[in-house]
Amino acid sequence: MLNNDRIAAFFLHRQERVQKQPGLRGHLVVVLLTFLMFCGAAAQSFYPATDPARYQCYASTFWLGSNAVKQLPQVQCAFLQITHVQTPFHMLPKEYPPFTLLPFSLPLLIPFVNYQIIFSLFMSLTILLIYWLLLRFGPHGSASASILYMVLGACAIAPMRYDLLPATATLLCLIAASRQRWTLAYLALAVGVLLKIYPILLLPALFISEQQTKKRLLAPATTSLKKLPRELWQALQGMFRWSWRNTLFFFISLIAVTGLFALSDFNNAVVSQFSYFLKRPVQIESLNATYIWLAHLGGANWKIAYDFGSINIHTPLNNNTSPIFTFLLIIGVIYTLWLQWQQRCSLPQAAVALLLLFVTTGKVFSPQYLIWLIPLLAFAGCYTRLWTYLWGAVSLLTTFIYVFFYSQLLDPNHITIPIGFFETAAIRNILLAYLTLAYLFDWHQMRTATTVHNIQERL
């Protein structure tokens, strides 16, 4: 199939040519592109309102207590809204899992150098790590595809966001699972969840893949919906033969690490992340916001404000649209797992489908969400011609929105949405929704035409 797809063949031949060249010579283009992304991030390192600046506040106040903000520009940590003195080891991030303090703290180990520059350097090295992992363990062409997708969709933010770390963890999970190293796969997934909650979506898909590989969960004998309850009942009857050891290891790891932080601050270690997510209104870039925007054109009232770290829409319609999108997510997850149970999609394909569903139906769409998907898209072989065109368009529009429109929204106290913002976001969201549906239902062979996995045995 690759022979009939010029773009997929291009990625394959490009990677083969790179691997034939000695040393680092064949990777100079990748290193140069990564360096340029690092330079773009470093150029913003002196602004006090960037994401790395926020990470610095969290790390500093955890280790030094609330007095740490006196060592930083006043505006940089104003979002913490500190009202009383806090002792060291008691201030945890509100919107991030507490385990993120580990990567947030690493740049603090290098004194006398700008924190944001060091953090961006670490993330740039992570981009190269993802490239190397795909080069070594991914299907042919996946490493080159990942760099192209990273440049198109995340060049403006990748070195400034720690989202590269959970993305790397989920990639390591799939690599380990493809080699049937299940304990390592669950460990990598646990690390991903400890850094960002979204990888938890991959847990049921990983569990199904493990049971099927070990011949403890058989595919249903029929795909008839009428016989589905009987097939489910027969499958559940065999649950005592399923392998639960790695799943228990996964949850014990989560509980142990989170519990350690909960000893100092239970609310921010456990409760705040979920309450923060549940209370967040609809963000202006999401597909949900596109529907609300159309309703607003028809006369619906709304208020746009900066809160929860993003620009959001406040309207009574949120109470109606959000449950609908949540329902669509649940249905999509069930359908994806049903496909996997029937062995009509692989674990990497299920992982891509689950994240596409989460991003498309979520009430928040941030540019860094593309970072979550890029390594998995490459590993799942999603770089055929149609995939490259559609995902490339989604990526370019996302980058355009971030660079062109958000540069006009610098004052959170006086927000005026630029002309064309919602129209551009709507086009991107429609393309992303179509891509998600096409992948789920295999329109245009979007799922079955992806590269067949042939993990290279090089360990």
XYZ file of C-alpha atoms in Angstrom:
459
model
C 0.000 0.000 0.000
C 2.920 2.307 0.613
C 3.954 1.908 -3.017
C 0.710 3.574 -4.079
C 1.027 6.413 -1.573
C 3.706 8.860 -2.591
C 3.747 10.790 0.677
C 4.072 7.693 2.856
C 6.753 6.430 0.476
C 8.539 9.773 0.763
C 8.729 9.479 4.553
C 9.952 5.910 4.229
C 12.645 6.690 1.652
C 13.702 9.819 3.521
C 14.251 7.850 6.710
C 16.098 5.062 4.894
C 18.423 7.618 3.318
C 19.073 9.218 6.702
C 19.924 5.891 8.301
C 22.431 5.052 5.566
C 24.500 8.172 6.255
C 27.248 7.801 8.866
C 27.107 9.481 12.258
C 24.916 12.525 12.728
C 25.225 13.743 9.153
C 21.852 12.388 8.126
C 20.119 13.964 11.115
C 21.420 17.514 10.661
C 18.089 18.757 9.294
C 16.234 17.398 12.333
C 18.773 18.909 14.722
C 18.585 22.253 12.897
C 14.773 22.338 12.997
C 14.801 21.483 16.697
C 17.403 24.174 17.339
C 15.252 26.752 15.538
C 12.267 25.778 17.698
C 14.481 26.162 20.760
C 15.585 29.615 19.596
C 11.955 30.658 19.204
C 11.222 29.551 22.755
C 14.399 31.143 24.129
C 13.428 34.459 22.546
C 10.347 34.491 24.793
C 12.244 33.494 27.929
C 12.310 36.991 29.385
C 8.534 37.357 29.438
C 7.044 36.698 32.899
C 3.760 35.220 31.643
C 4.981 32.201 29.661
C 4.277 28.599 30.610
C 7.865 27.921 31.785
C 7.624 31.025 33.977
C 4.547 29.477 35.562
C 6.403 26.211 36.085
C 9.220 28.117 37.799
C 6.756 29.604 40.267
C 5.370 26.183 41.158
C 8.800 24.611 41.612
C 10.250 27.518 43.590
C 7.324 27.839 45.987
C 7.269 24.091 46.611
C 10.914 23.944 47.655
C 11.221 27.348 49.322
C 7.681 28.176 50.393
C 5.712 31.296 49.574
C 8.724 33.540 50.226
C 10.202 32.270 46.952
C 8.004 34.674 44.985
C 10.067 37.558 46.367
C 12.996 36.318 44.290
C 10.976 36.526 41.066
C 9.241 39.391 39.241
C 6.029 40.266 41.061
C 3.813 39.743 38.025
C 5.261 36.295 37.291
C 3.691 34.499 40.258
C 0.664 36.755 40.735
C -1.605 33.925 39.546
C -0.839 32.000 42.765
C -2.817 34.584 44.772
C -0.856 33.924 47.961
C -2.727 35.324 50.973
C -0.622 33.943 53.827
C 2.829 32.530 54.391
C 3.325 28.930 53.274
C 6.193 26.739 54.442
C 8.330 24.650 52.056
C 6.931 21.369 50.652
C 3.319 22.479 51.054
C 2.521 24.447 47.891
C 1.488 22.155 45.038
C 0.286 22.998 41.514
C -3.463 23.514 41.310
C -4.068 22.448 37.710
C -1.260 19.903 37.289
C -0.552 16.599 39.042
C 1.999 17.048 41.843
C 4.487 14.722 40.127
C 5.087 17.513 37.591
C 7.207 19.192 40.247
C 9.970 16.780 39.248
C 10.459 18.147 35.699
C 9.589 21.658 36.873
C 12.425 21.492 39.399
C 15.177 20.220 37.102
C 16.092 23.664 35.685
C 16.529 24.930 39.250
C 19.557 22.647 39.545
C 21.454 24.849 37.092
C 21.960 28.204 38.852
C 22.778 31.563 37.302
C 21.087 30.626 34.019
C 17.644 31.727 32.920
C 15.148 29.073 34.073
C 13.032 29.328 30.938
C 16.007 28.815 28.630
C 17.086 25.680 30.494
C 13.539 24.317 30.491
C 13.215 24.949 26.743
C 16.538 23.194 26.223
C 15.294 20.138 28.128
C 12.121 20.034 26.030
C 14.111 20.423 22.804
C 16.164 17.400 23.826
C 12.875 15.583 24.464
C 11.840 16.276 20.851
C 15.075 14.633 19.728
C 14.391 11.720 22.099
C 10.973 11.143 20.509
C 12.611 11.253 17.075
C 15.232 8.698 18.167
C 12.636 6.370 19.697
C 10.619 6.361 16.483
C 13.766 5.955 14.413
C 14.779 2.933 16.447
C 11.480 1.270 17.319
C 8.793 2.788 15.107
C 7.680 1.793 11.611
C 9.826 3.039 8.744
C 9.121 6.682 8.013
C 7.589 7.447 11.411
C 10.539 9.488 12.716
C 10.539 11.809 9.707
C 6.761 12.170 9.898
C 6.909 13.106 13.580
C 9.349 15.948 12.921
C 7.200 17.312 10.101
C 4.080 17.168 12.278
C 5.957 18.806 15.162
C 7.107 21.684 12.950
C 3.676 22.224 11.395
C 1.581 22.019 14.546
C 3.759 22.709 17.560
C 6.814 24.696 16.473
C 5.622 27.744 18.426
C 5.004 25.958 21.728
C 6.701 22.543 21.877
C 9.918 23.625 23.663
C 7.855 25.687 26.120
C 5.427 22.994 27.248
C 6.068 20.014 29.458
C 3.367 18.132 27.502
C 6.224 16.536 25.572
C 6.954 14.432 28.661
C 3.580 12.633 28.980
C 3.580 12.319 25.182
C 6.938 10.541 25.425
C 5.608 8.327 28.214
C 2.618 7.209 26.119
C 4.939 6.491 23.195
C 7.161 4.379 25.447
C 4.029 2.574 26.634
C 3.108 1.598 23.074
C 6.670 0.586 22.232
C 6.872 -1.663 25.295
C 3.437 -3.152 24.586
C 4.378 -3.896 20.980
C 7.297 -5.929 22.342
C 5.017 -7.603 24.937
C 6.899 -6.060 27.835
C 3.723 -5.398 29.711
C 5.123 -4.310 33.073
C 7.231 -1.640 31.375
C 4.206 -0.577 29.329
C 2.064 -0.086 32.433
C 4.927 1.694 34.196
C 5.339 4.126 31.296
C 1.589 4.741 31.243
C 1.588 5.363 35.000
C 4.349 7.951 34.581
C 2.290 9.603 31.848
C -0.791 9.785 34.078
C 1.276 11.147 36.957
C 2.418 13.947 34.658
C -0.917 14.608 32.936
C -4.232 12.894 33.524
C -5.203 12.314 29.880
C -3.118 9.104 29.308
C -5.555 7.275 31.617
C -7.717 6.961 28.494
C -5.254 4.417 27.142
C -5.544 2.071 30.135
C -8.533 -0.022 28.939
C -7.003 -0.319 25.461
C -3.698 -1.462 26.960
C -5.523 -3.959 29.176
C -7.457 -5.423 26.232
C -4.272 -5.716 24.190
C -2.488 -7.535 27.022
C -5.324 -10.033 27.518
C -5.656 -10.722 23.797
C -1.914 -11.245 23.408
C -1.926 -13.705 26.316
C -4.973 -15.482 24.807
C -7.070 -14.703 27.870
C -9.620 -12.576 26.038
C -10.908 -13.922 22.760
C -12.506 -11.851 20.046
C -16.314 -12.154 19.865
C -17.555 -14.943 17.635
C -19.999 -12.582 15.938
C -20.321 -8.833 15.476
C -24.115 -8.898 15.560
C -25.529 -6.289 17.921
C -28.328 -8.691 18.871
C -25.789 -11.160 20.232
C -23.578 -8.500 21.806
C -24.959 -8.955 25.372
C -24.258 -12.692 25.212
C -20.730 -12.099 23.900
C -20.076 -9.593 26.683
C -21.380 -11.995 29.302
C -19.175 -14.792 28.011
C -16.163 -12.479 28.049
C -16.882 -11.322 31.607
C -17.184 -14.914 32.778
C -13.513 -15.313 31.980
C -12.403 -12.266 33.962
C -10.890 -14.428 36.694
C -8.498 -15.835 34.097
C -7.403 -12.364 33.005
C -3.996 -11.099 33.998
C -4.518 -8.389 36.629
C -0.995 -8.107 38.037
C 0.159 -5.245 35.817
C -3.087 -3.346 36.254
C -2.719 -3.543 40.030
C 0.885 -2.406 39.677
C -0.361 0.573 37.651
C -2.861 1.707 40.292
C -0.507 1.042 43.199
C 2.104 3.250 41.517
C -0.408 6.062 41.082
C -1.684 5.811 44.644
C 1.800 5.596 46.156
C 3.208 8.646 44.377
C 0.076 10.760 44.721
C -0.334 9.709 48.348
C 3.185 10.869 49.121
C 2.310 14.387 47.978
C -1.115 14.186 49.632
C 0.593 13.988 53.001
C 1.553 17.646 52.626
C -1.509 18.949 50.765
C -4.363 16.528 50.055
C -6.528 19.106 48.309
C -3.990 20.155 45.689
C -2.530 16.664 45.349
C -5.845 14.926 44.662
C -8.946 17.116 44.603
C -7.898 20.318 42.846
C -7.010 18.744 39.476
C -10.458 17.218 39.064
C -12.352 20.214 40.432
C -10.269 22.501 38.208
C -11.208 20.458 35.149
C -14.891 20.148 36.055
C -15.286 23.853 36.794
C -13.555 25.048 33.639
C -15.938 26.704 31.195
C -15.800 26.209 27.435
C -12.567 27.505 25.943
C -12.831 29.621 22.792
C -10.906 27.252 20.486
C -12.902 24.090 21.151
C -15.498 22.505 18.889
C -18.001 23.173 21.656
C -17.150 26.875 21.390
C -17.784 26.752 17.653
C -21.358 25.601 18.279
C -21.834 28.297 20.911
C -20.430 30.892 18.506
C -22.996 29.843 15.887
C -25.718 30.129 18.530
C -24.387 33.572 19.452
C -24.733 34.638 15.834
C -28.363 33.623 16.211
C -28.819 35.823 19.270
C -27.629 33.748 22.242
C -25.948 35.698 25.029
C -22.408 35.065 26.161
C -19.537 36.586 28.079
C -15.891 36.072 27.170
C -13.389 36.268 30.019
C -9.897 35.155 30.954
C -9.963 32.595 33.758
C -8.623 29.115 34.475
C -5.510 30.005 32.501
C -7.330 30.491 29.190
C -9.907 32.624 27.387
C -13.324 31.071 27.936
C -16.991 31.505 27.088
C -19.537 31.912 29.866
C -23.097 31.251 28.763
C -26.118 29.245 29.959
C -25.658 27.129 26.818
C -22.671 25.461 28.485
C -25.084 23.458 30.623
C -26.600 21.984 27.455
C -23.662 21.538 25.098
C -21.080 20.132 27.523
C -23.160 17.036 28.487
C -23.773 16.347 24.789
C -20.064 16.348 23.986
C -19.358 14.232 27.066
C -21.942 11.712 25.859
C -20.306 11.651 22.414
C -16.938 11.007 24.051
C -18.314 8.074 26.049
C -19.965 6.563 22.963
C -16.763 7.023 20.970
C -14.645 5.357 23.652
C -17.015 2.375 23.840
C -17.009 2.038 20.045
C -13.204 2.194 19.906
C -12.824 -0.514 22.540
C -15.442 -2.575 20.699
C -13.341 -2.334 17.527
C -10.250 -3.355 19.440
C -12.029 -6.294 21.060
C -13.012 -7.470 17.575
C -9.339 -7.075 16.581
C -10.315 -4.557 13.921
C -7.819 -2.026 15.254
C -4.454 -2.381 16.944
C -3.405 -0.861 20.255
C -1.643 2.111 18.580
C -4.723 2.728 16.435
C -6.983 2.556 19.485
C -4.708 5.013 21.311
C -4.909 7.470 18.416
C -8.695 7.120 18.217
C -9.149 7.668 21.960
C -7.021 10.820 22.015
C -8.681 12.187 18.882
C -12.047 11.721 20.581
C -10.861 13.401 23.764
C -9.405 16.414 21.961
C -12.344 16.823 19.578
C -15.142 16.533 22.135
C -13.392 18.323 24.991
C -14.548 21.700 26.241
C -10.963 22.927 26.004
C -8.719 22.919 22.960
C -5.184 24.128 23.539
C -2.412 24.060 20.915
C -0.342 21.728 23.087
C -2.972 19.025 22.631
C -1.424 18.335 19.234
C 1.790 17.419 21.065
C -0.078 14.579 22.783
C -1.027 13.098 19.431
C 2.041 13.635 17.257
C 4.230 10.747 18.553
C 1.259 8.363 18.548
C 0.220 9.355 15.028
C 3.724 8.616 13.803
C 3.912 5.301 15.668
C 0.499 4.251 14.323
C 1.589 5.013 10.759
C -0.764 7.959 10.276
C 1.253 9.621 7.539
C -0.448 8.472 4.381
C -1.359 11.095 1.802
C -4.836 11.872 3.125
C -3.618 11.827 6.726
C -0.787 14.222 5.937
C -3.067 16.642 4.094
C -5.797 16.708 6.749
C -3.549 16.666 9.803
C -1.232 19.156 8.130
C -4.162 21.532 7.614
C -5.280 21.121 11.242
C -1.719 21.743 12.407
C -1.129 24.823 10.268
C -4.426 26.390 11.304
C -3.637 25.711 14.972
C -0.222 27.336 14.631
C -1.739 30.289 12.769
C -4.344 30.805 15.499
C -1.700 30.692 18.212
C 0.829 32.973 16.509
C -1.431 35.462 14.751
C -4.532 35.737 16.930
C -3.186 35.121 20.425
C -0.483 37.728 19.858
C -3.362 40.224 19.779
C -4.746 39.008 23.130
C -1.993 40.065 25.504
C -4.116 41.875 28.100
C -6.329 39.408 30.020
C -8.286 42.271 31.567
C -9.406 43.710 28.223
C -10.233 40.926 25.801
C -11.417 41.734 22.306
C -11.557 38.705 20.051
C -9.810 39.510 16.724
C -11.868 39.469 13.556
C -11.710 36.057 11.914
C -10.754 34.129 15.039
C -13.921 32.076 15.407
C -14.163 31.503 11.651
C -10.618 30.132 11.520
C -11.141 28.000 14.625
C -14.393 26.660 13.140
C -12.631 25.525 9.958
C -9.934 23.799 11.997
C -12.490 22.147 14.289
C -14.576 20.875 11.378
C -11.479 19.348 9.789
C -10.494 17.747 13.093
C -14.006 16.386 13.663
C -14.065 14.943 10.136
C -10.637 13.404 10.661
C -11.801 11.805 13.907
C -14.950 10.363 12.341
C -13.044 9.161 9.287
C -10.556 7.349 11.500
C -13.230 5.777 13.695
C -15.385 4.554 10.817
C -12.487 3.987 8.428
C -13.738 6.354 5.746
C -11.304 6.486 2.813
C -9.393 3.677 4.592
C -8.080 6.253 7.050
C -7.399 3.546 9.619
C -6.721 0.411 7.587
C -4.413 2.202 5.131
C -1.958 3.266 7.812
C 1.449 1.684 7.903
C 1.533 -1.892 9.164
C 3.559 -2.145 12.342
C 6.843 -3.900 12.030
C 8.708 -3.019 15.198
C 12.427 -3.182 14.631
C 14.277 -5.602 16.901
C 17.331 -3.601 17.871
C 17.555 -3.898 21.609
